[in-house]
PDB file of C-alpha atoms and ligand atoms in Angstrom:
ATOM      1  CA  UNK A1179      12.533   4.864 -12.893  1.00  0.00           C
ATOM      2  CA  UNK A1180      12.916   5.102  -9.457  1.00  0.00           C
ATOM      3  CA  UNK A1181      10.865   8.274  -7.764  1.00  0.00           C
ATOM      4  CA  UNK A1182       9.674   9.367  -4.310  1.00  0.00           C
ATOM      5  CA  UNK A1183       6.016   9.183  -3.626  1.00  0.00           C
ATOM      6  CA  UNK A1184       5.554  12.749  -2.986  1.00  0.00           C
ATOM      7  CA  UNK A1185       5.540  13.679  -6.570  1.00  0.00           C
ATOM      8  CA  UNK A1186       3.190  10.710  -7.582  1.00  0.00           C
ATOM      9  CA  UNK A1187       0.488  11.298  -4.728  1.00  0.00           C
ATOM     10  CA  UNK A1188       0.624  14.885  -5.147  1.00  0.00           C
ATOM     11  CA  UNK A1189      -0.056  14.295  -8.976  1.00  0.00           C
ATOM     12  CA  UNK A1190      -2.787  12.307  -8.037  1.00  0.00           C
ATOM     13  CA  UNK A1191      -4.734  14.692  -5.864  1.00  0.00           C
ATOM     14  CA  UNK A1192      -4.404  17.289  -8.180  1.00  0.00           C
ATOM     15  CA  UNK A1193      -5.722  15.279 -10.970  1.00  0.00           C
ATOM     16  CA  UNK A1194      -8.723  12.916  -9.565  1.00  0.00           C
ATOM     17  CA  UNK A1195      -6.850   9.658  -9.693  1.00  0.00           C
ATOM     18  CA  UNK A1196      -5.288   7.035  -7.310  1.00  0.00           C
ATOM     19  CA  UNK A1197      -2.139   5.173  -7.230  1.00  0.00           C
ATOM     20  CA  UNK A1198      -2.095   1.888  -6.842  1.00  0.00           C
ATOM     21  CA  UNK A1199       0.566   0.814  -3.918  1.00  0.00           C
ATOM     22  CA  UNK A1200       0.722  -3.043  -3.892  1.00  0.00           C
ATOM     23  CA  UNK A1201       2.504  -5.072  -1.478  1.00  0.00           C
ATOM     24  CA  UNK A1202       5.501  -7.131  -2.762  1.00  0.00           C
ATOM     25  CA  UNK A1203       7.517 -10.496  -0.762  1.00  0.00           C
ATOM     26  CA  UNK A1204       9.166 -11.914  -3.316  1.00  0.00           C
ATOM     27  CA  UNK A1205      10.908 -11.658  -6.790  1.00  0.00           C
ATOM     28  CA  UNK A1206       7.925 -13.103  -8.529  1.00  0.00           C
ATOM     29  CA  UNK A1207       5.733 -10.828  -7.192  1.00  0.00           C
ATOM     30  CA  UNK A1208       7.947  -7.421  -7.754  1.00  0.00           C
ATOM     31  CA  UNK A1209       7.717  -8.470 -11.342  1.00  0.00           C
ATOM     32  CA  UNK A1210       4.021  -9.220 -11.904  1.00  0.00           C
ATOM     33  CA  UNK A1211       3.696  -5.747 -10.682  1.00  0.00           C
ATOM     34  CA  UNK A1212       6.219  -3.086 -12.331  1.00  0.00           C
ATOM     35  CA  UNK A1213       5.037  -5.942 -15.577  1.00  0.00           C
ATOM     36  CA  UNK A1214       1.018  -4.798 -15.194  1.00  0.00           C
ATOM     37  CA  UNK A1215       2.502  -0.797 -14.276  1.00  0.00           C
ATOM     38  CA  UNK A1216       4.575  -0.892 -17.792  1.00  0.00           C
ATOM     39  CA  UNK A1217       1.356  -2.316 -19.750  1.00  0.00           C
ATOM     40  CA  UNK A1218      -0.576   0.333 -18.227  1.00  0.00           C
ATOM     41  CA  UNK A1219       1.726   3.078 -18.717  1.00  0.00           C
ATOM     42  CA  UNK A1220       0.841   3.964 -14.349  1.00  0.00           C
ATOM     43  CA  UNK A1221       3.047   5.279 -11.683  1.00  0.00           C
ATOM     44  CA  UNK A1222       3.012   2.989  -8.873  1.00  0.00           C
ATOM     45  CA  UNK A1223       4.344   2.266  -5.364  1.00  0.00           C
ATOM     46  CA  UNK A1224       5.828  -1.623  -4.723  1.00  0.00           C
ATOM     47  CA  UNK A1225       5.294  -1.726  -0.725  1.00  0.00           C
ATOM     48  CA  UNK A1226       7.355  -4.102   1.418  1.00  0.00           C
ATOM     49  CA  UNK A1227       5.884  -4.627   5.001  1.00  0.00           C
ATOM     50  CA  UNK A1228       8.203  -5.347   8.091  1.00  0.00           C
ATOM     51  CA  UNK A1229       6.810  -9.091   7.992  1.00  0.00           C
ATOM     52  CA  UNK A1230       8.266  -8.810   4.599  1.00  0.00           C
ATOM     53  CA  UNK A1231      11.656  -8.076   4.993  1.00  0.00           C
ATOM     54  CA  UNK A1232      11.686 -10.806   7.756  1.00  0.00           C
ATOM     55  CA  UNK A1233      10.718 -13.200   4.974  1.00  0.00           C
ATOM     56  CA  UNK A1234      13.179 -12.192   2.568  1.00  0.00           C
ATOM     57  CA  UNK A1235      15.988 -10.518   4.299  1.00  0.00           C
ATOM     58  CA  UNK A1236      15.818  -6.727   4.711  1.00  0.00           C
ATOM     59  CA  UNK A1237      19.376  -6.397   2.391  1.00  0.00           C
ATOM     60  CA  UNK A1238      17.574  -8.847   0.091  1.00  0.00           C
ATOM     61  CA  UNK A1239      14.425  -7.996  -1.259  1.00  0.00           C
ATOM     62  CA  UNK A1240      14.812  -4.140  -1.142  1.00  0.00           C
ATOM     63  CA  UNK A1241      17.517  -4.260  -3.632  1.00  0.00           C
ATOM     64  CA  UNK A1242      15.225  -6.483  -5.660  1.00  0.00           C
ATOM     65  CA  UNK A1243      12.737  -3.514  -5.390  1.00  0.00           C
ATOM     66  CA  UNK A1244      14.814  -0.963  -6.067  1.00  0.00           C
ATOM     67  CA  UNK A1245      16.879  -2.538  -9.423  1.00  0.00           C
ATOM     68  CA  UNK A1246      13.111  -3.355 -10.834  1.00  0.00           C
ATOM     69  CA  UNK A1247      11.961   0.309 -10.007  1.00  0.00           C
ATOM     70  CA  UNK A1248      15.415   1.537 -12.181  1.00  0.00           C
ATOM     71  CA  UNK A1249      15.078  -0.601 -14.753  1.00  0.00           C
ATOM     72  CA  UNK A1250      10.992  -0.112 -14.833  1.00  0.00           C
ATOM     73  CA  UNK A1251       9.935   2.343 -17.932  1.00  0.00           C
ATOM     74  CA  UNK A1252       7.366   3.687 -15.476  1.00  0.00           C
ATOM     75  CA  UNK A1253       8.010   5.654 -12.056  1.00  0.00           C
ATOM     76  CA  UNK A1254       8.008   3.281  -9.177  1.00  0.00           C
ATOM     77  CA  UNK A1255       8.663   4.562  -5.539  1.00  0.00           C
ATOM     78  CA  UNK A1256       9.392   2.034  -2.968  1.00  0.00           C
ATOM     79  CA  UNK A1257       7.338   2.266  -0.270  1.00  0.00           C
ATOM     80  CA  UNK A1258       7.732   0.763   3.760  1.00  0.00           C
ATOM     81  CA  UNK A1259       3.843  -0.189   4.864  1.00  0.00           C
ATOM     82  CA  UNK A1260       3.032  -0.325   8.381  1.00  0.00           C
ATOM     83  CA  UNK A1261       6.709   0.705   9.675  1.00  0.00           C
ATOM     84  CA  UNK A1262       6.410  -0.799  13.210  1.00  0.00           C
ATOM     85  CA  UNK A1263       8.519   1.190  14.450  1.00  0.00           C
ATOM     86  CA  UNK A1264      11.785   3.741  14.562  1.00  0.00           C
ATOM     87  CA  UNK A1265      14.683   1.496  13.653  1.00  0.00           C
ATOM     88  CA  UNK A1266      12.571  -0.054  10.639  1.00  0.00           C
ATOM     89  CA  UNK A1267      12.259   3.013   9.865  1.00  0.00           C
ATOM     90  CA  UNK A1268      16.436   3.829   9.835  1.00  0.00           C
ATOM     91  CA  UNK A1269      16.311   0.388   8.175  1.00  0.00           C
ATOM     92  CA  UNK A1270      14.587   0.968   5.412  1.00  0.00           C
ATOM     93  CA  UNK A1271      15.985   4.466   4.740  1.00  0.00           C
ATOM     94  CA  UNK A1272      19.523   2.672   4.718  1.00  0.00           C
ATOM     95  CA  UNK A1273      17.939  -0.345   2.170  1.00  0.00           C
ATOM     96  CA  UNK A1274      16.784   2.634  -0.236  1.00  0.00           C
ATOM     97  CA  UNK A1275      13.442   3.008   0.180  1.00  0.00           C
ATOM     98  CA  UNK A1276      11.817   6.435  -1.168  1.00  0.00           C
ATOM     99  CA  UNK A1277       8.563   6.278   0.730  1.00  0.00           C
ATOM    100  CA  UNK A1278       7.653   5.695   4.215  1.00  0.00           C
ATOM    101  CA  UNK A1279       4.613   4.650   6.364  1.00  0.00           C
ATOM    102  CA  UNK A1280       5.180   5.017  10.470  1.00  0.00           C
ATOM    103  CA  UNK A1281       1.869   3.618  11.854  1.00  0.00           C
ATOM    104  CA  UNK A1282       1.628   4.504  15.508  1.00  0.00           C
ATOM    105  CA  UNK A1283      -1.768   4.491  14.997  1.00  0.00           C
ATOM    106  CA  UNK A1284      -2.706   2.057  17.882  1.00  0.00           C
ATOM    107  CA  UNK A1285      -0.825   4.479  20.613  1.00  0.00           C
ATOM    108  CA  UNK A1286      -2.702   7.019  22.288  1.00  0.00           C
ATOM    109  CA  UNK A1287      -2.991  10.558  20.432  1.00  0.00           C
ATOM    110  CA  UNK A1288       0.044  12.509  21.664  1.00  0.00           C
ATOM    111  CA  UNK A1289       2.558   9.351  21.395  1.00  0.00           C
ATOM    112  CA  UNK A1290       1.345   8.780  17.688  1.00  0.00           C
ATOM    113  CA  UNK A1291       2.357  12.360  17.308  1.00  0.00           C
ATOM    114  CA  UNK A1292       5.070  12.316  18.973  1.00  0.00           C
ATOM    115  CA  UNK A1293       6.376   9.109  17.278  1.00  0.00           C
ATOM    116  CA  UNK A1294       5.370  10.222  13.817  1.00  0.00           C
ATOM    117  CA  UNK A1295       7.147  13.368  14.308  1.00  0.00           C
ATOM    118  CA  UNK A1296      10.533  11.620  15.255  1.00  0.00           C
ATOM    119  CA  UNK A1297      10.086   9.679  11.408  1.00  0.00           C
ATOM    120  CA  UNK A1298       9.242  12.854   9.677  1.00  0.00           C
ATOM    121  CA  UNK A1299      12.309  14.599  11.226  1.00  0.00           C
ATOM    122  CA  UNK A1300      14.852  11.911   9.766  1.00  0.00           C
ATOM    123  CA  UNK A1301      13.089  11.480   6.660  1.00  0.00           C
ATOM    124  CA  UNK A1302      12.525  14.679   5.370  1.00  0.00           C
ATOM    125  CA  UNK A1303      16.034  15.503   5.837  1.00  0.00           C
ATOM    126  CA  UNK A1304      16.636  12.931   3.033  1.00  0.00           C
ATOM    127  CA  UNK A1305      13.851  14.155   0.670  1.00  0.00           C
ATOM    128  CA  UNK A1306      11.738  10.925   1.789  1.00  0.00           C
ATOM    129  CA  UNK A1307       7.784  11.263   2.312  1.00  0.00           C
ATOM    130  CA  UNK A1308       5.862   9.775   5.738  1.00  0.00           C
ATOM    131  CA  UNK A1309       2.295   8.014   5.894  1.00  0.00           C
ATOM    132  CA  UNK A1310       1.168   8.052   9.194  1.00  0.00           C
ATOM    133  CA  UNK A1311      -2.718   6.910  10.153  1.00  0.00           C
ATOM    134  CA  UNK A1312      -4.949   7.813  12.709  1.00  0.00           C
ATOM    135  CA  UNK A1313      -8.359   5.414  13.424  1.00  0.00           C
ATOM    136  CA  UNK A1314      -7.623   1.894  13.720  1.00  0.00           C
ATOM    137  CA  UNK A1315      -8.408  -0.147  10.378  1.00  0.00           C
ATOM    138  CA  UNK A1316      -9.657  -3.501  11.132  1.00  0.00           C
ATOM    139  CA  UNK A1317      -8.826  -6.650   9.974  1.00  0.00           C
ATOM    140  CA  UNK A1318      -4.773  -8.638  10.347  1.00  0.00           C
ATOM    141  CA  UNK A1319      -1.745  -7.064   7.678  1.00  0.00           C
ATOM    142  CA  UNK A1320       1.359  -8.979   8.948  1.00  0.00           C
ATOM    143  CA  UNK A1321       1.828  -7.793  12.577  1.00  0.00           C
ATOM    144  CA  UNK A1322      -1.065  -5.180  12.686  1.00  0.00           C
ATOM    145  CA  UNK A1323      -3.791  -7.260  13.635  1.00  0.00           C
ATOM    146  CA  UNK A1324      -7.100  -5.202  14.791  1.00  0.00           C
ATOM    147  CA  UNK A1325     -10.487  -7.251  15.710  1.00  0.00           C
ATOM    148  CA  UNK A1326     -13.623  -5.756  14.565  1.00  0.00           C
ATOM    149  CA  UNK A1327     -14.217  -4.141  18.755  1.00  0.00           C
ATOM    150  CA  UNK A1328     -10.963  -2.308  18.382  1.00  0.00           C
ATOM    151  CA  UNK A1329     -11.563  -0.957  14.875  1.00  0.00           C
ATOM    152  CA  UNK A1330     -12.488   2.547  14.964  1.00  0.00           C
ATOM    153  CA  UNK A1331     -13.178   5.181  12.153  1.00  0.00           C
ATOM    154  CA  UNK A1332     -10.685   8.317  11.608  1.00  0.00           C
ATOM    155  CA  UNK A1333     -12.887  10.777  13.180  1.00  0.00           C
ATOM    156  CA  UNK A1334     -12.870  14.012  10.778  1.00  0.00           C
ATOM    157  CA  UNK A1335     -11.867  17.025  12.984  1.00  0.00           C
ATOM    158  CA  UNK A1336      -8.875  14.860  14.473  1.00  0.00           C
ATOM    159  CA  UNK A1337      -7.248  13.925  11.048  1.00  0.00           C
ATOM    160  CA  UNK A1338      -6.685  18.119  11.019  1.00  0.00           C
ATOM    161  CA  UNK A1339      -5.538  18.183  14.226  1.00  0.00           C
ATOM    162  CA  UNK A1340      -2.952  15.104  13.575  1.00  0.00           C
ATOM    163  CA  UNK A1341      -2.002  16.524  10.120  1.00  0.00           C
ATOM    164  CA  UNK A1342      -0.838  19.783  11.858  1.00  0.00           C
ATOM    165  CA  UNK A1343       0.279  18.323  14.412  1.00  0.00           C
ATOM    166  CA  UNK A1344       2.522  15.489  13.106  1.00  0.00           C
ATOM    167  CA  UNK A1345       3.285  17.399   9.933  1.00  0.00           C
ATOM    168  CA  UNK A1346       3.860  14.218   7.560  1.00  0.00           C
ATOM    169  CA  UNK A1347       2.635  13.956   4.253  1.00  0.00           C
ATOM    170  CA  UNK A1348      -0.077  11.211   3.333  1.00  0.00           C
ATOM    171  CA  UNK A1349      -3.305  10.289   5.768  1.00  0.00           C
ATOM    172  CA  UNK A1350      -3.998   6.714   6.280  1.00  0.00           C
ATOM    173  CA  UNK A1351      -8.346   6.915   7.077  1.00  0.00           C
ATOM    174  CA  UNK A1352     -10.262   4.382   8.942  1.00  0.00           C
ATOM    175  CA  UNK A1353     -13.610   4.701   6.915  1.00  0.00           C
ATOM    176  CA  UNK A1354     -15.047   1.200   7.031  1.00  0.00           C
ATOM    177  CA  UNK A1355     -11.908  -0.934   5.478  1.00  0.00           C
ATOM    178  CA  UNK A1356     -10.224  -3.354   6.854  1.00  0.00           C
ATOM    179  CA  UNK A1357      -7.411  -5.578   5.499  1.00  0.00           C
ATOM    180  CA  UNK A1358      -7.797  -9.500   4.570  1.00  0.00           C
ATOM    181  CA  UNK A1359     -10.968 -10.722   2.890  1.00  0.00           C
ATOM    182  CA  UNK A1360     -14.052  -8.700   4.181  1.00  0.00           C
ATOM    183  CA  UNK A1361     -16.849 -11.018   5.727  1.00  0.00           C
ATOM    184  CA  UNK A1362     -20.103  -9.343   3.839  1.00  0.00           C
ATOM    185  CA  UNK A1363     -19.941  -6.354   1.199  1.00  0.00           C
ATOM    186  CA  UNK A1364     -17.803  -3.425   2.603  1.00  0.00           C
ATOM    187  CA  UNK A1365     -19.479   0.040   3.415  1.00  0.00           C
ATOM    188  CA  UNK A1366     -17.520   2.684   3.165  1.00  0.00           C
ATOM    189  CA  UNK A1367     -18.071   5.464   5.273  1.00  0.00           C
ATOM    190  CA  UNK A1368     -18.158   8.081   2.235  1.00  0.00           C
ATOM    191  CA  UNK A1369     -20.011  10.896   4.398  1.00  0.00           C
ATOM    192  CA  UNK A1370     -16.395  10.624   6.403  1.00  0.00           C
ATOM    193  CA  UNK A1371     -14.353  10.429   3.336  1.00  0.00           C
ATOM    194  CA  UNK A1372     -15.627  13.928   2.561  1.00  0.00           C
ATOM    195  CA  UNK A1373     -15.614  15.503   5.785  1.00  0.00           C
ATOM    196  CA  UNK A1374     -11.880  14.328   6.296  1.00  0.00           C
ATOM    197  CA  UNK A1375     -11.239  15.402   2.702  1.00  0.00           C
ATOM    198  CA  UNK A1376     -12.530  18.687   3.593  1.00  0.00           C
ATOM    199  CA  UNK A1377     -10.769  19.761   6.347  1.00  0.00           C
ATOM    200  CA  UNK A1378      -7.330  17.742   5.359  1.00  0.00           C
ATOM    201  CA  UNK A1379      -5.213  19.534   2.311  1.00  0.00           C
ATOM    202  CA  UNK A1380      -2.628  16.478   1.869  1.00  0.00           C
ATOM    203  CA  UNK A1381      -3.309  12.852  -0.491  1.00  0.00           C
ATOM    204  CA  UNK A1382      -4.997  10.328   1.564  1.00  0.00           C
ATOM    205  CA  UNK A1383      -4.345   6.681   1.828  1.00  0.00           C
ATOM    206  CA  UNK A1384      -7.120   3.957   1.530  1.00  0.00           C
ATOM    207  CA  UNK A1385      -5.998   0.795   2.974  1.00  0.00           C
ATOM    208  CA  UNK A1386      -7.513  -2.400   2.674  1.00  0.00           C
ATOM    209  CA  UNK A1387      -8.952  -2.075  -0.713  1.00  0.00           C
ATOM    210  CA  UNK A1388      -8.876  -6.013  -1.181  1.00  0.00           C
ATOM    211  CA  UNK A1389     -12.603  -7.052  -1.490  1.00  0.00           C
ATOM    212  CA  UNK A1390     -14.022  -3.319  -1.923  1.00  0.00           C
ATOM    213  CA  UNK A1391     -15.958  -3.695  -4.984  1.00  0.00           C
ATOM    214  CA  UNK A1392     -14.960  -1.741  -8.143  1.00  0.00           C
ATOM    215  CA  UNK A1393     -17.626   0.862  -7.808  1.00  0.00           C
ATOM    216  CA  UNK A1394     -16.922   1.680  -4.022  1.00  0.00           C
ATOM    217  CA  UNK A1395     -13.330   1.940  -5.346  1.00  0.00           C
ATOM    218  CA  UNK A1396     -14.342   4.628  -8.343  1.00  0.00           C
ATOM    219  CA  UNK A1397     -16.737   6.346  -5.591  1.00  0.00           C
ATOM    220  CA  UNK A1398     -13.852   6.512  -3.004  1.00  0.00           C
ATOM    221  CA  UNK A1399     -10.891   8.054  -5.713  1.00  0.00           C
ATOM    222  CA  UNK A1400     -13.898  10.949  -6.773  1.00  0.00           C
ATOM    223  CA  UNK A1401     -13.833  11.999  -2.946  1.00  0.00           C
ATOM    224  CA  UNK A1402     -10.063  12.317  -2.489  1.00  0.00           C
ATOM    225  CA  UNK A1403      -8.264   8.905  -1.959  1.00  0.00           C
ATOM    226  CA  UNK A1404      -5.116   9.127  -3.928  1.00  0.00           C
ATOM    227  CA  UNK A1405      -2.910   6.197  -2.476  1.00  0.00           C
ATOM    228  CA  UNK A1406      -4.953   2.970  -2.025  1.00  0.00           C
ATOM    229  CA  UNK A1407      -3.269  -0.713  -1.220  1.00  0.00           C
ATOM    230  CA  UNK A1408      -3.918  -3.903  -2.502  1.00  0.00           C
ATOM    231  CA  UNK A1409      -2.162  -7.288  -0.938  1.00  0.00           C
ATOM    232  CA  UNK A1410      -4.774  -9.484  -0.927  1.00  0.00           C
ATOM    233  CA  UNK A1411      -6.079  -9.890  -3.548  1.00  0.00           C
ATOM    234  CA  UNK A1412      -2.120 -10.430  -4.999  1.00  0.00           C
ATOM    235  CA  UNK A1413      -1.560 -13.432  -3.218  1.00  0.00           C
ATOM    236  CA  UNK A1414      -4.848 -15.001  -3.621  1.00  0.00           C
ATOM    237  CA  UNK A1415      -4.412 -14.878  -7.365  1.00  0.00           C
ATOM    238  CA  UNK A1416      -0.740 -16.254  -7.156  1.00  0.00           C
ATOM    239  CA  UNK A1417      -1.572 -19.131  -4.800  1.00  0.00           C
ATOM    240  CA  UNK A1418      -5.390 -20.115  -6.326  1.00  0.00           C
ATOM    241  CA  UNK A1419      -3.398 -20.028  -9.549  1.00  0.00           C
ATOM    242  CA  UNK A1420      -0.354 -21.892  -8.719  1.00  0.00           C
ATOM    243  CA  UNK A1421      -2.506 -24.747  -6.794  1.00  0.00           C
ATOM    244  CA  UNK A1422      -4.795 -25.084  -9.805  1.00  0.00           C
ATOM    245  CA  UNK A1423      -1.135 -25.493 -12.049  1.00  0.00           C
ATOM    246  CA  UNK A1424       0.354 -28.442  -9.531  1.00  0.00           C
ATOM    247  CA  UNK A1425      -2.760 -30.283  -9.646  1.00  0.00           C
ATOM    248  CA  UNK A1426      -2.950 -30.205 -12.902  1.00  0.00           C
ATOM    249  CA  UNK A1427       0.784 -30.976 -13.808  1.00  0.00           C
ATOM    250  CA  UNK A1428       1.903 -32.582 -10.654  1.00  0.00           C
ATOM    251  CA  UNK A1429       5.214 -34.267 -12.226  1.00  0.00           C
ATOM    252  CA  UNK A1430       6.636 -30.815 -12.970  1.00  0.00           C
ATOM    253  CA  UNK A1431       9.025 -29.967 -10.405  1.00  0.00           C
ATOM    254  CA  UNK A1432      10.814 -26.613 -12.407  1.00  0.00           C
ATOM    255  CA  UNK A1433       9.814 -23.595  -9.811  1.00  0.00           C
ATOM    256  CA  UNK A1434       9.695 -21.358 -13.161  1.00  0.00           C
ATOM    257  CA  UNK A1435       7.408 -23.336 -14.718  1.00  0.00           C
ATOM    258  CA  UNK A1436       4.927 -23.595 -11.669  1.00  0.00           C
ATOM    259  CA  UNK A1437       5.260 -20.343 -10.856  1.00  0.00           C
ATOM    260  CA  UNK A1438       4.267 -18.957 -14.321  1.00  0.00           C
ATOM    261  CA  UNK A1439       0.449 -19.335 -14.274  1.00  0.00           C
ATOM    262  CA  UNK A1440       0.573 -17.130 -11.000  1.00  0.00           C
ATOM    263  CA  UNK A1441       2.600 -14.199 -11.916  1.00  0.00           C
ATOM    264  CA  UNK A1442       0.409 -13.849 -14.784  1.00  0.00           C
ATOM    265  CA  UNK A1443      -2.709 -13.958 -12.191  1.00  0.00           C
ATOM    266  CA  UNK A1444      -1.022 -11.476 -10.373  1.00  0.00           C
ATOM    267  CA  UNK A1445      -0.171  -9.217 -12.771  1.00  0.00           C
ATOM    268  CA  UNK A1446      -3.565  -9.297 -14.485  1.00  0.00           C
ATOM    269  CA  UNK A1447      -5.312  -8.014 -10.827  1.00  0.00           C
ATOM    270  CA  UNK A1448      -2.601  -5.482 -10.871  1.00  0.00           C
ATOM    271  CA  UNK A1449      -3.783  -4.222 -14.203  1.00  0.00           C
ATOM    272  CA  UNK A1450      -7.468  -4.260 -13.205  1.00  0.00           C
ATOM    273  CA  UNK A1451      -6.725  -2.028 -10.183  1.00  0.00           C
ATOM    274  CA  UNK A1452      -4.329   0.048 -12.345  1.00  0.00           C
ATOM    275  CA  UNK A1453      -7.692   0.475 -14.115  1.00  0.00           C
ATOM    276  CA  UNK A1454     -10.286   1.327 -11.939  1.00  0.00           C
ATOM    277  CA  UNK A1455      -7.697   3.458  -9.806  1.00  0.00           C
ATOM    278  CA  UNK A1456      -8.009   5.844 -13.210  1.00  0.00           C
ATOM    279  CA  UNK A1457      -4.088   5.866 -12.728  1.00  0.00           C
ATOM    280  CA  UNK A1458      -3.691   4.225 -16.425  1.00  0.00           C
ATOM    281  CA  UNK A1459      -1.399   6.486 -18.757  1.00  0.00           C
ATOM    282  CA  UNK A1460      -0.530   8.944 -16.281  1.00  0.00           C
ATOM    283  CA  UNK A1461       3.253   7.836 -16.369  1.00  0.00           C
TER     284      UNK A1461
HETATM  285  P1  13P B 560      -5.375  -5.888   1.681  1.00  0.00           P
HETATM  286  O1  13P B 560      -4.522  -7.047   2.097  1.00  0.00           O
HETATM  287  O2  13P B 560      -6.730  -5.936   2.271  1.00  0.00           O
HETATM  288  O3  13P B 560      -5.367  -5.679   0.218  1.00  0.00           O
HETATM  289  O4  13P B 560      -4.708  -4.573   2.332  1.00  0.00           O
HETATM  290  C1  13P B 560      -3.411  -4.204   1.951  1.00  0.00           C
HETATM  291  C2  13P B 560      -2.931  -3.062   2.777  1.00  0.00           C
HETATM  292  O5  13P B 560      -3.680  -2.208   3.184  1.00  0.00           O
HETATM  293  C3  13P B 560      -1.487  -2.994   3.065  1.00  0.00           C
HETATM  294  O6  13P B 560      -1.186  -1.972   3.958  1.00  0.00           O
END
């Protein structure tokens, strides 16, 4: 069914588990995830990033989305990621979307207030939830590219400050991710984690959990992360998967065929991170 995010995440916090949010460009891949949700009996939120909608048409692949989240046995908001800026925004709200991420989080401090604010004013008017981040994560997701200089972490006492000031509804933290394939083995910052969660009384967001192994994952849900986001690893299991398939059957030229192999990849990382999110049977 399809929900909002608000009553997911807040579910989440209050219980000590994560949802999984998992980015989505295609049909394919909207169905190896509500799939791996409904075998784990989890809430989850299918993200589309702008990049996305450029791909597949922003009248396209939302109602794709949104007829999967209906149909789905499990709740399923859908989710913007990264919302570049305020007419995506409008966009999305007009496409259906029931969850929203503004990320102003490269401007200076008082214009990512003051363009978070603007979001939160239009969305909550509609019942629809905001992300916002402050910190710079590192690494490339579609247009948000950050090199390792400009990453910085979310600096505790400053999350507070934003959170009041901005009044949205989910944190985004800069504690050591970064999205794309990490070089070495992440370190998250968990020190920070618990200083932010401390001070902050709303879910926070962990983004670029591709790479972070499982137990930095457990370790990062038991100190208040209650939204985390996985693209990645998705489309490395779809395209690995799919190459292995055409070189091993390179006459077969049905797309359903070829694409088979990979949504079953996909949907089996899915279910891992359902997993290890602790987010298993809490439909
Ligand atoms: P990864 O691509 O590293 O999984 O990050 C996804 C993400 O954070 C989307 O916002």
């Amino acid at each position: 069914m399809l929900v909002t995010s608000m009553e997911l995440l807040v579910d989440a916090r209050k219980n000590g588990y994560a949802v999984g949010a998992f980015n989505t460009n295609n049909l394919e891949i909207t169905q190896a995830i509500i799939r791996a949700a409904e075998v784990k009996q989890a809430p989850i939120l299918v993200q589309i990033s702008a990049g996305a909608l450029r791909y597949a048409g922003v009248e396209f692949l939302p109602l794709i989305v949104k007829k999967a989240a209906e149909l789905a046995s499990v709740p399923v908001a859908i989710h913007l990621d990264h919302g570049p800026d305020f007419t995506a925004v409008m966009q999305a709200l007009r496409a259906g979307f029931t969850s929203i991420m503004r990320d102003a989080s490269k401007l200076p401090y008082a214009e990512n207030v003051a363009e978070v604010r603007k979001v939160v004013e239009a969305c909550h008017a509609i019942g629809v939830p905001v992300e916002a981040e402050i910190g710079k994560i590192g690494g490339a997701e579609e247009h948000v590219v950050v090199s390792e200089r400009e990453a910085t972490m979310s600096d505790p006492d400053e999350c507070a400050q934003f959170v009041a000031d901005a009044g949205f509804d989910f944190l985004a933290v800069a504690i050591g991710n970064a999205h794309g394939f990490y070089k070495g083995e992440p370190q998250l910052d968990f020190a920070r984690l618990e200083a932010i969660r401390d001070r902050v009384s709303i879910p926070l967001v962990l983004h670029g959990a591709s790479g972070i192994p499982d137990h930095q994952i457990t370790m990062a849900v038991e100190r208040g992360i209650s939204k985390i986001n996985i693209d990645t690893e998705i489309r490395n299991a779809f395209i690995r998967s799919t190459q292995e398939y055409v070189a091993a059957n390179p006459d077969q030229i049905d797309p359903r065929k070829v694409f088979k192999p990979g949504i079953a990849a996909m949907q089996a990382v899915v279910e891992h991170k359902i997993e290890i999110f602790k987010s298993a049977g809490r439909a």
